[in-house]
Every structure is written in structure tokens, then in C-alpha cells.
Short mmCIF file of C-alpha atoms and ligand atoms in Angstrom, two decimals:
data_model
loop_
_atom_site.label_atom_id
_atom_site.label_comp_id
_atom_site.label_asym_id
_atom_site.label_seq_id
_atom_site.Cartn_x
_atom_site.Cartn_y
_atom_site.Cartn_z
CA MET V 10 -90.59 -21.26 16.75
CA GLY V 11 -93.63 -19.72 15.13
CA SER V 12 -95.49 -19.77 18.41
CA ASN V 13 -92.50 -18.16 20.13
CA ILE V 14 -92.59 -15.34 17.63
CA SER V 15 -96.28 -14.82 18.02
CA ASN V 16 -95.90 -14.86 21.81
CA LEU V 17 -93.20 -12.29 21.43
CA MET V 18 -95.43 -10.19 19.22
CA ILE V 19 -98.26 -10.40 21.71
CA LEU V 20 -95.86 -9.32 24.41
CA PHE V 21 -94.64 -6.47 22.25
CA PHE V 22 -98.18 -5.40 21.51
CA ALA V 23 -99.09 -5.55 25.18
CA MET V 24 -96.05 -3.50 26.11
CA SER V 25 -96.75 -0.76 23.60
CA PHE V 26 -100.38 -0.76 24.67
CA LEU V 27 -99.31 -0.27 28.28
CA ARG V 28 -97.06 2.58 27.27
CA VAL V 29 -99.80 4.28 25.33
CA THR V 30 -102.39 3.91 28.05
CA SER V 31 -100.05 5.23 30.72
CA ALA V 32 -99.13 8.20 28.52
CA TRP V 33 -102.79 8.87 27.86
CA SER V 34 -104.17 8.09 31.26
CA VAL V 35 -105.88 11.15 32.62
CA PRO V 36 -106.39 12.04 36.29
CA GLN V 37 -109.78 11.23 37.76
CA VAL V 38 -110.40 14.92 38.42
CA PRO V 39 -109.23 18.05 36.56
CA GLY V 40 -107.47 19.60 39.57
CA PHE V 41 -106.30 18.93 43.14
CA PHE V 42 -105.90 21.82 45.59
CA ILE V 43 -104.18 21.42 48.92
CA PHE V 44 -104.44 23.52 52.11
CA GLY V 45 -102.70 22.72 55.34
CA ASP V 46 -99.59 22.83 57.48
CA SER V 47 -96.18 21.12 57.55
CA LEU V 48 -97.80 17.69 57.19
CA VAL V 49 -98.46 18.53 53.52
CA ASP V 50 -96.34 21.64 52.79
CA ASN V 51 -94.18 20.94 49.71
CA GLY V 52 -92.00 24.03 49.65
CA ASN V 53 -94.14 27.10 50.29
CA ASN V 54 -91.99 28.05 53.28
CA ASN V 55 -88.66 27.75 51.45
CA GLY V 56 -88.41 31.48 50.82
CA LEU V 57 -89.72 32.59 54.20
CA LEU V 58 -87.91 33.69 57.32
CA THR V 59 -88.90 30.83 59.58
CA LEU V 60 -87.66 27.89 61.60
CA ALA V 61 -90.46 25.84 60.00
CA ARG V 62 -88.45 24.92 56.93
CA ALA V 63 -87.31 21.58 55.62
CA ASN V 64 -85.42 22.32 52.40
CA TYR V 65 -82.25 20.66 53.62
CA LEU V 66 -81.02 17.06 53.85
CA PRO V 67 -81.79 14.64 55.31
CA TYR V 68 -85.38 15.86 54.72
CA GLY V 69 -86.33 14.39 51.36
CA ILE V 70 -83.65 11.70 51.56
CA ASP V 71 -86.10 9.23 49.97
CA PHE V 72 -87.80 11.77 47.68
CA PRO V 73 -86.80 11.56 44.00
CA GLU V 74 -86.22 15.31 43.82
CA GLY V 75 -84.35 15.52 47.13
CA SER V 76 -85.07 18.01 49.88
CA SER V 77 -87.91 20.01 48.35
CA GLY V 78 -89.26 21.53 51.55
CA ARG V 79 -91.42 18.51 52.47
CA PHE V 80 -91.26 17.74 56.20
CA SER V 81 -90.64 14.01 55.73
CA ASN V 82 -88.12 11.59 54.30
CA GLY V 83 -90.29 11.15 51.22
CA ARG V 84 -93.81 11.87 49.99
CA THR V 85 -96.52 13.49 52.08
CA MET V 86 -100.08 12.23 52.44
CA ALA V 87 -101.18 14.80 49.84
CA ASP V 88 -98.51 13.64 47.34
CA ILE V 89 -99.77 10.07 47.62
CA ILE V 90 -103.44 11.06 47.29
CA ALA V 91 -102.48 13.03 44.14
CA GLN V 92 -100.95 9.82 42.75
CA LEU V 93 -104.01 7.78 43.73
CA LEU V 94 -106.09 10.38 41.86
CA GLY V 95 -104.00 9.59 38.76
CA PHE V 96 -101.84 12.72 38.63
CA ARG V 97 -98.39 12.21 37.13
CA GLY V 98 -95.75 14.40 38.68
CA TYR V 99 -96.42 16.37 41.82
CA ILE V 100 -98.84 19.20 42.51
CA PRO V 101 -96.59 22.28 42.66
CA PRO V 102 -96.35 24.68 45.60
CA TYR V 103 -98.22 27.96 45.15
CA ALA V 104 -94.98 29.84 45.91
CA ASP V 105 -93.48 28.51 42.62
CA ALA V 106 -96.61 28.87 40.50
CA ARG V 107 -96.72 30.95 37.33
CA ALA V 108 -99.88 32.39 35.80
CA SER V 109 -100.22 29.63 33.23
CA LEU V 110 -102.58 26.92 32.09
CA SER V 111 -100.80 24.39 34.30
CA ILE V 112 -102.38 25.82 37.48
CA LEU V 113 -105.60 24.09 36.44
CA ARG V 114 -103.98 20.73 37.46
CA GLY V 115 -103.87 22.03 41.03
CA LEU V 116 -101.76 23.90 43.54
CA ASN V 117 -100.50 23.31 47.03
CA PHE V 118 -101.00 26.25 49.41
CA ALA V 119 -99.92 24.47 52.60
CA SER V 120 -97.43 26.14 54.93
CA GLY V 121 -95.46 24.74 57.87
CA ALA V 122 -96.49 26.29 61.21
CA GLY V 123 -99.73 27.59 59.70
CA GLY V 124 -102.99 27.34 61.60
CA ILE V 125 -106.62 28.28 61.68
CA ARG V 126 -105.85 31.10 64.11
CA GLU V 127 -103.84 33.95 62.68
CA GLU V 128 -101.28 34.08 65.52
CA THR V 129 -100.71 30.29 65.59
CA GLY V 130 -97.10 29.35 64.75
CA ASP V 131 -95.75 32.89 65.11
CA ASN V 132 -93.22 31.43 67.56
CA LEU V 133 -91.49 29.78 64.57
CA GLY V 134 -91.53 32.77 62.22
CA GLN V 135 -93.25 33.56 58.93
CA HIS V 136 -95.87 31.26 57.41
CA TYR V 137 -99.20 31.32 55.62
CA SER V 138 -102.21 30.98 57.90
CA LEU V 139 -105.29 29.26 56.49
CA THR V 140 -106.89 32.68 55.94
CA GLU V 141 -103.90 33.65 53.77
CA GLN V 142 -103.92 30.30 51.99
CA VAL V 143 -107.55 30.83 50.97
CA GLU V 144 -106.70 34.38 49.83
CA ASN V 145 -103.89 32.90 47.70
CA PHE V 146 -106.42 30.48 46.20
CA GLY V 147 -108.55 33.55 45.41
CA ASN V 148 -105.60 34.97 43.43
CA ALA V 149 -105.31 31.68 41.55
CA VAL V 150 -109.04 31.76 40.74
CA ARG V 151 -108.58 35.22 39.16
CA VAL V 152 -105.95 33.72 36.84
CA MET V 153 -108.28 30.79 36.08
CA ARG V 154 -111.06 33.26 35.19
CA ARG V 155 -108.75 34.71 32.52
CA ILE V 156 -107.89 31.23 31.27
CA PHE V 157 -111.62 30.58 30.86
CA ARG V 158 -112.00 33.96 29.12
CA GLY V 159 -114.32 35.28 31.78
CA ASN V 160 -116.86 32.44 31.29
CA SER V 161 -118.12 31.98 34.87
CA THR V 162 -120.19 28.93 33.99
CA LYS V 163 -117.13 27.13 32.63
CA LEU V 164 -115.01 28.16 35.63
CA ALA V 165 -117.64 27.03 38.12
CA ASP V 166 -118.10 23.74 36.29
CA TYR V 167 -114.34 23.09 36.34
CA LEU V 168 -113.95 23.97 40.03
CA SER V 169 -116.95 21.84 41.03
CA LYS V 170 -115.12 18.75 39.70
CA CYS V 171 -111.80 19.43 41.51
CA ILE V 172 -110.84 17.86 44.84
CA PHE V 173 -109.88 20.12 47.73
CA PHE V 174 -107.83 18.86 50.66
CA SER V 175 -107.76 20.78 53.95
CA GLY V 176 -105.68 19.53 56.88
CA MET V 177 -105.62 22.20 59.55
CA GLY V 178 -105.63 22.57 63.31
CA SER V 179 -102.51 20.69 64.50
CA ASN V 180 -100.53 23.87 65.04
CA ASP V 181 -103.42 25.58 66.81
CA TYR V 182 -102.76 23.02 69.54
CA LEU V 183 -99.04 22.38 69.14
CA ASN V 184 -97.88 25.94 68.51
CA ASN V 185 -100.58 27.78 70.39
CA TYR V 186 -102.88 26.20 72.99
CA PHE V 187 -100.31 23.76 74.44
CA MET V 188 -97.51 26.30 74.41
CA PRO V 189 -98.61 28.26 77.50
CA ASN V 190 -95.33 30.11 77.98
CA LEU V 191 -95.89 31.93 74.65
CA TYR V 192 -99.64 31.92 74.08
CA SER V 193 -102.42 32.90 76.46
CA SER V 194 -105.15 30.78 74.84
CA SER V 195 -105.03 28.04 77.46
CA TYR V 196 -105.46 30.63 80.24
CA ASP V 197 -108.29 32.39 78.40
CA TYR V 198 -110.29 29.36 77.22
CA SER V 199 -111.25 25.88 78.25
CA THR V 200 -110.43 23.14 75.68
CA LYS V 201 -114.12 23.12 74.77
CA THR V 202 -114.31 26.85 74.18
CA PHE V 203 -111.04 26.86 72.25
CA ALA V 204 -112.30 24.10 69.96
CA ALA V 205 -115.50 26.06 69.42
CA ILE V 206 -113.50 29.18 68.47
CA LEU V 207 -111.35 27.19 66.03
CA LEU V 208 -114.41 25.58 64.45
CA GLU V 209 -116.11 28.95 64.02
CA GLU V 210 -113.06 30.38 62.21
CA TYR V 211 -112.56 27.21 60.17
CA THR V 212 -116.23 27.33 59.12
CA ARG V 213 -115.72 30.90 57.91
CA GLN V 214 -112.53 30.04 56.00
CA LEU V 215 -114.08 27.00 54.32
CA THR V 216 -117.21 28.97 53.45
CA ASN V 217 -114.91 31.44 51.66
CA LEU V 218 -113.37 28.48 49.79
CA TYR V 219 -116.87 27.37 48.80
CA ASP V 220 -117.74 30.90 47.66
CA LEU V 221 -114.66 30.83 45.44
CA GLY V 222 -115.99 27.66 43.79
CA ALA V 223 -114.81 24.63 45.83
CA ARG V 224 -117.46 21.89 46.03
CA LYS V 225 -115.69 18.59 46.82
CA VAL V 226 -113.72 19.09 50.01
CA ALA V 227 -111.91 16.52 52.18
CA ILE V 228 -111.37 17.78 55.73
CA ILE V 229 -108.52 16.01 57.42
CA GLY V 230 -108.83 15.63 61.20
CA VAL V 231 -106.01 16.40 63.62
CA GLY V 232 -103.95 13.35 64.61
CA GLN V 233 -102.98 12.15 68.08
CA ILE V 234 -100.55 14.96 68.84
CA GLY V 235 -100.28 13.71 72.42
CA CYS V 236 -98.37 10.71 71.01
CA ILE V 237 -95.78 12.41 68.75
CA PRO V 238 -92.12 12.12 69.82
CA TYR V 239 -92.02 15.85 70.69
CA GLU V 240 -94.83 15.54 73.20
CA LEU V 241 -93.63 12.18 74.52
CA ALA V 242 -90.27 13.78 75.25
CA ARG V 243 -91.87 16.80 76.93
CA TYR V 244 -94.39 14.80 78.92
CA ASN V 245 -92.30 11.86 80.11
CA THR V 246 -89.31 13.79 81.42
CA ASP V 247 -88.12 11.33 84.02
CA GLU V 248 -85.26 9.38 82.44
CA SER V 249 -86.17 6.17 84.19
CA GLU V 250 -89.79 6.37 83.21
CA ASN V 251 -91.43 4.48 80.38
CA ARG V 252 -91.48 7.09 77.66
CA THR V 253 -94.19 5.60 75.45
CA HIS V 254 -97.14 7.11 77.33
CA CYS V 255 -99.13 9.57 75.29
CA ASN V 256 -100.23 12.90 76.75
CA GLU V 257 -103.96 12.21 76.99
CA LYS V 258 -104.75 15.77 78.00
CA ILE V 259 -103.68 16.87 74.53
CA ASN V 260 -105.44 13.98 72.82
CA LYS V 261 -108.66 14.75 74.67
CA ALA V 262 -108.55 18.42 73.62
CA ILE V 263 -108.07 17.33 70.00
CA ALA V 264 -110.87 14.80 70.16
CA ILE V 265 -113.27 17.63 71.00
CA PHE V 266 -112.13 19.59 67.95
CA ASN V 267 -112.34 16.53 65.67
CA LYS V 268 -115.87 15.77 66.85
CA GLY V 269 -116.79 19.33 65.88
CA LEU V 270 -115.29 18.76 62.40
CA VAL V 271 -117.75 15.90 61.78
CA LYS V 272 -120.66 18.17 62.75
CA MET V 273 -119.23 20.93 60.52
CA VAL V 274 -119.12 18.49 57.58
CA ASP V 275 -122.78 17.53 58.14
CA ARG V 276 -123.77 21.18 58.40
CA PHE V 277 -121.95 22.15 55.19
CA ASN V 278 -123.51 19.25 53.27
CA ALA V 279 -126.97 20.30 54.49
CA GLN V 280 -126.56 24.04 54.01
CA LEU V 281 -124.21 24.75 51.12
CA PRO V 282 -125.94 23.83 47.84
CA GLY V 283 -123.99 21.39 45.67
CA SER V 284 -121.27 20.90 48.28
CA LYS V 285 -119.80 17.52 49.17
CA PHE V 286 -117.64 17.66 52.27
CA ILE V 287 -116.04 14.60 53.84
CA TYR V 288 -114.16 14.02 57.08
CA VAL V 289 -110.94 11.98 57.06
CA ASN V 290 -110.23 10.57 60.49
CA THR V 291 -106.44 10.53 60.82
CA PHE V 292 -106.84 10.51 64.61
CA GLU V 293 -108.37 7.05 64.41
CA SER V 294 -105.93 5.96 61.68
CA SER V 295 -102.96 6.90 63.83
CA LYS V 296 -104.44 4.89 66.74
CA ASP V 297 -104.78 1.93 64.42
CA LEU V 298 -101.20 2.38 63.20
CA VAL V 299 -99.90 2.31 66.77
CA LYS V 300 -102.11 -0.56 67.90
CA ASN V 301 -101.30 -2.72 64.89
CA ALA V 302 -97.80 -1.34 64.32
CA ALA V 303 -96.19 -4.76 63.77
CA SER V 304 -98.71 -5.83 61.15
CA TYR V 305 -98.02 -2.62 59.23
CA GLY V 306 -94.29 -3.34 59.47
CA PHE V 307 -93.43 -0.66 62.06
CA GLU V 308 -91.03 -1.44 64.88
CA VAL V 309 -90.44 2.01 66.34
CA ILE V 310 -93.47 4.11 67.21
CA ASP V 311 -92.23 6.47 69.91
CA LYS V 312 -89.03 7.93 68.40
CA GLY V 313 -88.29 10.06 65.40
CA CYS V 314 -86.03 8.48 62.78
CA CYS V 315 -84.05 11.73 62.83
CA GLY V 316 -83.79 14.12 65.75
CA VAL V 317 -82.05 14.98 68.97
CA GLY V 318 -82.66 14.20 72.65
CA ARG V 319 -85.29 12.10 74.37
CA ASN V 320 -87.37 10.11 71.83
CA ASN V 321 -85.34 11.94 69.14
CA GLY V 322 -88.08 14.42 69.87
CA GLN V 323 -86.58 17.35 71.75
CA ILE V 324 -84.93 19.01 68.77
CA THR V 325 -86.03 18.47 65.21
CA CYS V 326 -83.90 16.79 62.55
CA LEU V 327 -80.90 19.07 61.90
CA PRO V 328 -79.15 19.82 58.60
CA LEU V 329 -76.97 16.90 57.45
CA GLN V 330 -77.79 14.89 60.54
CA GLN V 331 -77.57 11.13 60.06
CA PRO V 332 -81.11 9.64 60.11
CA CYS V 333 -81.95 6.04 60.95
CA ASP V 334 -81.21 3.49 58.26
CA ASN V 335 -84.47 1.59 58.24
CA ARG V 336 -87.01 4.33 57.66
CA THR V 337 -89.87 2.03 56.75
CA LYS V 338 -89.75 0.65 60.30
CA TYR V 339 -90.40 4.04 61.90
CA LEU V 340 -93.78 5.67 62.29
CA PHE V 341 -92.19 9.10 62.78
CA TRP V 342 -89.58 10.75 60.64
CA ASP V 343 -88.80 13.51 63.14
CA ALA V 344 -90.22 14.94 66.35
CA PHE V 345 -93.48 15.98 64.65
CA HIS V 346 -93.93 14.35 61.24
CA PRO V 347 -94.71 10.83 60.00
CA THR V 348 -92.40 8.91 57.69
CA GLU V 349 -93.41 8.32 54.08
CA ALA V 350 -94.27 4.75 55.06
CA ALA V 351 -96.90 6.08 57.50
CA ASN V 352 -98.12 8.70 55.04
CA ILE V 353 -98.82 5.97 52.50
CA ILE V 354 -101.15 4.22 54.99
CA TYR V 355 -102.92 7.50 55.90
CA ALA V 356 -103.43 8.32 52.22
CA LYS V 357 -104.69 4.88 51.29
CA LYS V 358 -107.19 4.88 54.16
CA ALA V 359 -108.47 8.30 53.06
CA TYR V 360 -108.80 7.19 49.46
CA TYR V 361 -110.02 3.60 49.75
CA SER V 362 -111.46 2.89 53.20
CA THR V 363 -115.17 2.12 53.22
CA SER V 364 -115.32 2.29 57.02
CA HIS V 365 -117.17 5.42 58.20
CA THR V 366 -114.67 5.57 61.04
CA ASP V 367 -111.90 6.35 58.53
CA ALA V 368 -113.79 8.48 56.02
CA TYR V 369 -117.24 9.96 56.56
CA PRO V 370 -119.69 9.98 54.86
CA MET V 371 -117.53 8.64 52.03
CA ASN V 372 -113.91 8.21 50.99
CA ILE V 373 -111.97 10.32 48.47
CA ARG V 374 -112.44 7.74 45.71
CA GLN V 375 -116.21 8.02 46.14
CA LEU V 376 -115.97 11.80 46.42
CA VAL V 377 -114.43 11.86 42.93
CA MET V 378 -117.53 10.17 41.50
CA ALA V 379 -120.11 11.93 43.73
C1 LIG B 16 -119.63 29.66 28.57
O1 LIG B 16 -119.33 28.28 28.34
C2 LIG B 16 -120.47 27.48 28.18
C3 LIG B 16 -120.04 26.03 28.20
O2 LIG B 16 -119.00 25.82 27.29
C4 LIG B 16 -121.19 27.90 26.91
O3 LIG B 16 -122.35 27.08 26.72
C5 LIG B 16 -121.61 29.36 27.04
O4 LIG B 16 -122.17 29.81 25.83
C6 LIG B 16 -120.41 30.23 27.39
N1 LIG B 16 -120.86 31.58 27.76
C7 LIG B 16 -120.32 32.66 27.21
C8 LIG B 16 -120.88 33.96 27.70
O5 LIG B 16 -119.45 32.60 26.38
C1 LIG B 17 -94.16 0.94 78.36
O1 LIG B 17 -95.55 1.20 78.26
C2 LIG B 17 -96.16 0.52 77.19
C3 LIG B 17 -97.61 1.01 77.10
O2 LIG B 17 -98.19 1.09 78.34
C4 LIG B 17 -96.03 -1.00 77.39
O3 LIG B 17 -96.64 -1.67 76.32
C5 LIG B 17 -94.56 -1.35 77.46
O4 LIG B 17 -94.40 -2.73 77.71
C6 LIG B 17 -93.81 -0.53 78.54
N1 LIG B 17 -92.39 -0.76 78.42
C7 LIG B 17 -91.60 -0.87 79.49
C8 LIG B 17 -90.17 -1.08 79.21
O5 LIG B 17 -92.03 -0.81 80.61
C1 LIG B 18 -82.30 -0.21 62.17
O1 LIG B 18 -81.01 -0.37 61.68
C2 LIG B 18 -80.02 -0.17 62.67
C3 LIG B 18 -78.70 -0.20 62.02
O2 LIG B 18 -78.70 -0.87 60.82
C4 LIG B 18 -80.17 -1.17 63.77
O3 LIG B 18 -79.21 -0.98 64.78
C5 LIG B 18 -81.56 -1.07 64.36
O4 LIG B 18 -81.77 -2.05 65.30
C6 LIG B 18 -82.59 -1.18 63.27
N1 LIG B 18 -83.88 -0.88 63.86
C7 LIG B 18 -84.99 -1.50 63.49
C8 LIG B 18 -86.21 -1.06 64.18
O5 LIG B 18 -85.00 -2.38 62.66
#
């Protein structure tokens, strides 16, 4: 009896200890700032005139707060990285931000259809290009300066400890280069020249981010767009044909760009004092996911869980459309975007993987401590 009571007391003590530590646990970094496109947008497009919007069900069907504007059934890769970094609650979209102390926890500037090039994604309507996203970060930094009462040393010290996430370039291929009926870029430039142009602009945009105070920056590579349901449906148009073949022309063009990103990361680390850039190889991760789909629990890798037409990839998931039941078995949520189940794997690789193929020259966990 006595020992039961003391066991109970130990359990009680342990439980209250757990509660206290979780209430007190602080994130590993003071702030997390996110730049990108629909892969990580969490509602910045909700108020814009655009087709690139996802604030309707069944988008968000597995997200606690419902359809927030995220282009997935649940959390994005950036949401999951924020949780791995120890943040409670989600990093809010810039569009909803108020000029208050809470912006120091981080902001998400990402915008569906946005690209490195200014004109990218115009076919879908309004959005924030990367140049505009960095300008918006500049506005946030002005508010931070006031919070730090104009003390530049304090501001710089704070920003140098924050993690920055930049996932850009998908739309420059999807909604620009490989959309030749609306954009001239593929007539004007070879894939090599186009990649070089993107990298030059990206370098300028990221240098501006550095000049505003960013020091620890994770650059997310472009995934295998040649294998998303939208491209599979466009590429394999013959009904009788095997529709799982990726468009390697697109994948090859992206591989050139991604290779340039690695060089850009090396150059930044050598040339920008105090900077720590890393490259996160989602192209390779997505290959691994497809190759080892079964071991990750995926059964469907060539169709969206929600969508219309061939591969559920010809038209995106429509309002109130019935999605598939077993969403953890699908790699893709819709024609373009991964399911939460896939996003969890991408995020964990970026955060934990010690393979230089996945994260170079270090992972996000190491970047925190660097
Ligand atoms: C700015 O903050 C630093 C660190 O807290 C402090 O040492 C310094 O005196 C401050 N500078 C001004 C001008 O207040
Ligand atoms: C379709 O192609 C894939 C990849 O080449 C192959 O693994 C699969 O067996 C093929 N399916 C059919 C039905 O031919
Ligand atoms: C998903 O569930 C549906 C209906 O419950 C079923 O028909 C389908 O075969 C399942 N697919 C997978 C990949 O498990």
C-alpha cells in the first residue's frame, strides 16, 4: 500500500515536472523566417486575387485549424521544421502580422505562385515574388528596430541567431519556363542560361536578406517537378500508356539549377562574413521517397489524393471535392503539392540527416548550433 502511494507520488511528481518543462521549453532559436512558394505558404495569398489559393476545404482537412491557406491536407515542411525547432503554435503569415513583439518569433512570407523572376506565376494572378517577400521582411525589420529601441547591435545579434528558410524556384520552371504558350523564356534561353539567370537574381535577393541581418539560411532545392501528377498527366497523354514516367527534360533542367544552388551556398559562406548557408536537397529526398515508397508507407506515388482528370493531376483539388480516404498512403495531396505525410519526411531529413546528399554542408539542427 505504502509503496503504491509512493509510486503514485513519483508518477504525480513526474507528470507535473513534464508539464512544467513543456510550458517552459523554449525554442532552439529566437525566430524562424520563411520565404517561398505554395509549398510553404500558410495564408499569405488568402486576400489576393489569384487562382493560387487554398483557403477552402478539403485543403487543411487534417490541419487542426482547418483550411488556413496551406496547399496540403495538413502541415507544410516549414510547419514541421518550426516544431522540430521547438516552436509551439505556428509561425504566422506576414499578411496577418501586427507590429508587435510577437513578430520576433518569426514570420512566414511565402506566397503561392511566387518565384525568383518577377513575372513568374502571373498566369495565376496576384502573389508575392521573392523580391517582394524580402521587401516585406525589410518592413518587419523596421518594426524590430523599434522593438530594440534603435539598438543596432542588439538587433543584429538577435537576427544572427534566427533561422531563415528559403524554398524558391519551382514556379520559375512550372509557371514560367515550361509553360511555353504563356512565357517566352524557353524560346529565349537554353535551360543552362535560364538557370544562370535565376541563380544571379536569387543571389541578389539573398544578399539583400543578408544585408538586412540574416545569417543562418537554409536554401531548399527544387524537387523533381517532372514527376508531379500535373506533369505526369501532361506528359503521358496517351490513355493506354503507362503514366508513371517522369518528364526527364524538366528534371534535367532543374538539376542544373540545383547544382548552381550548391555553388551559391559555397560562395556565400566564403564571401559573406558571419554567414552560414546550407543547401537542403529535396530533389534527392523526393527520389528516395519514390524509390523506397513502400518502406515509407506510401502506396500511391503518381496520383494526387484530391484532383481531377488523369493522375488526378489535370485540375487541382476543387472546393468541397471528396479527397482520398487514406492520405498517409499518398505522396501527393493534389496535382502539385505533397501530403503532410511526405512533408514530415522532407522536414525530418532537412533537420536531422547527417548525409551531405540531404543537407550540405550541415543539417538544420547543426545550423542552430553553428
Ligand atoms: C545596445 O545593446 C547592447 C547589448 O545589450 C549594450 O551593450 C549597448 O550599450 C546598447 N547600446 C546602446 C546605444 O544603447
Ligand atoms: C510502369 O512503369 C513503371 C516504371 O517504369 C514500372 O515500374 C511499372 O511496372 C509500369 N506499370 C505498368 C502497368 O506497366
Ligand atoms: C484507400 O481507400 C480506398 C477506400 O477506402 C480504397 O479503395 C483504396 O484502395 C485505398 N488505397 C490505398 C492506396 O490504400
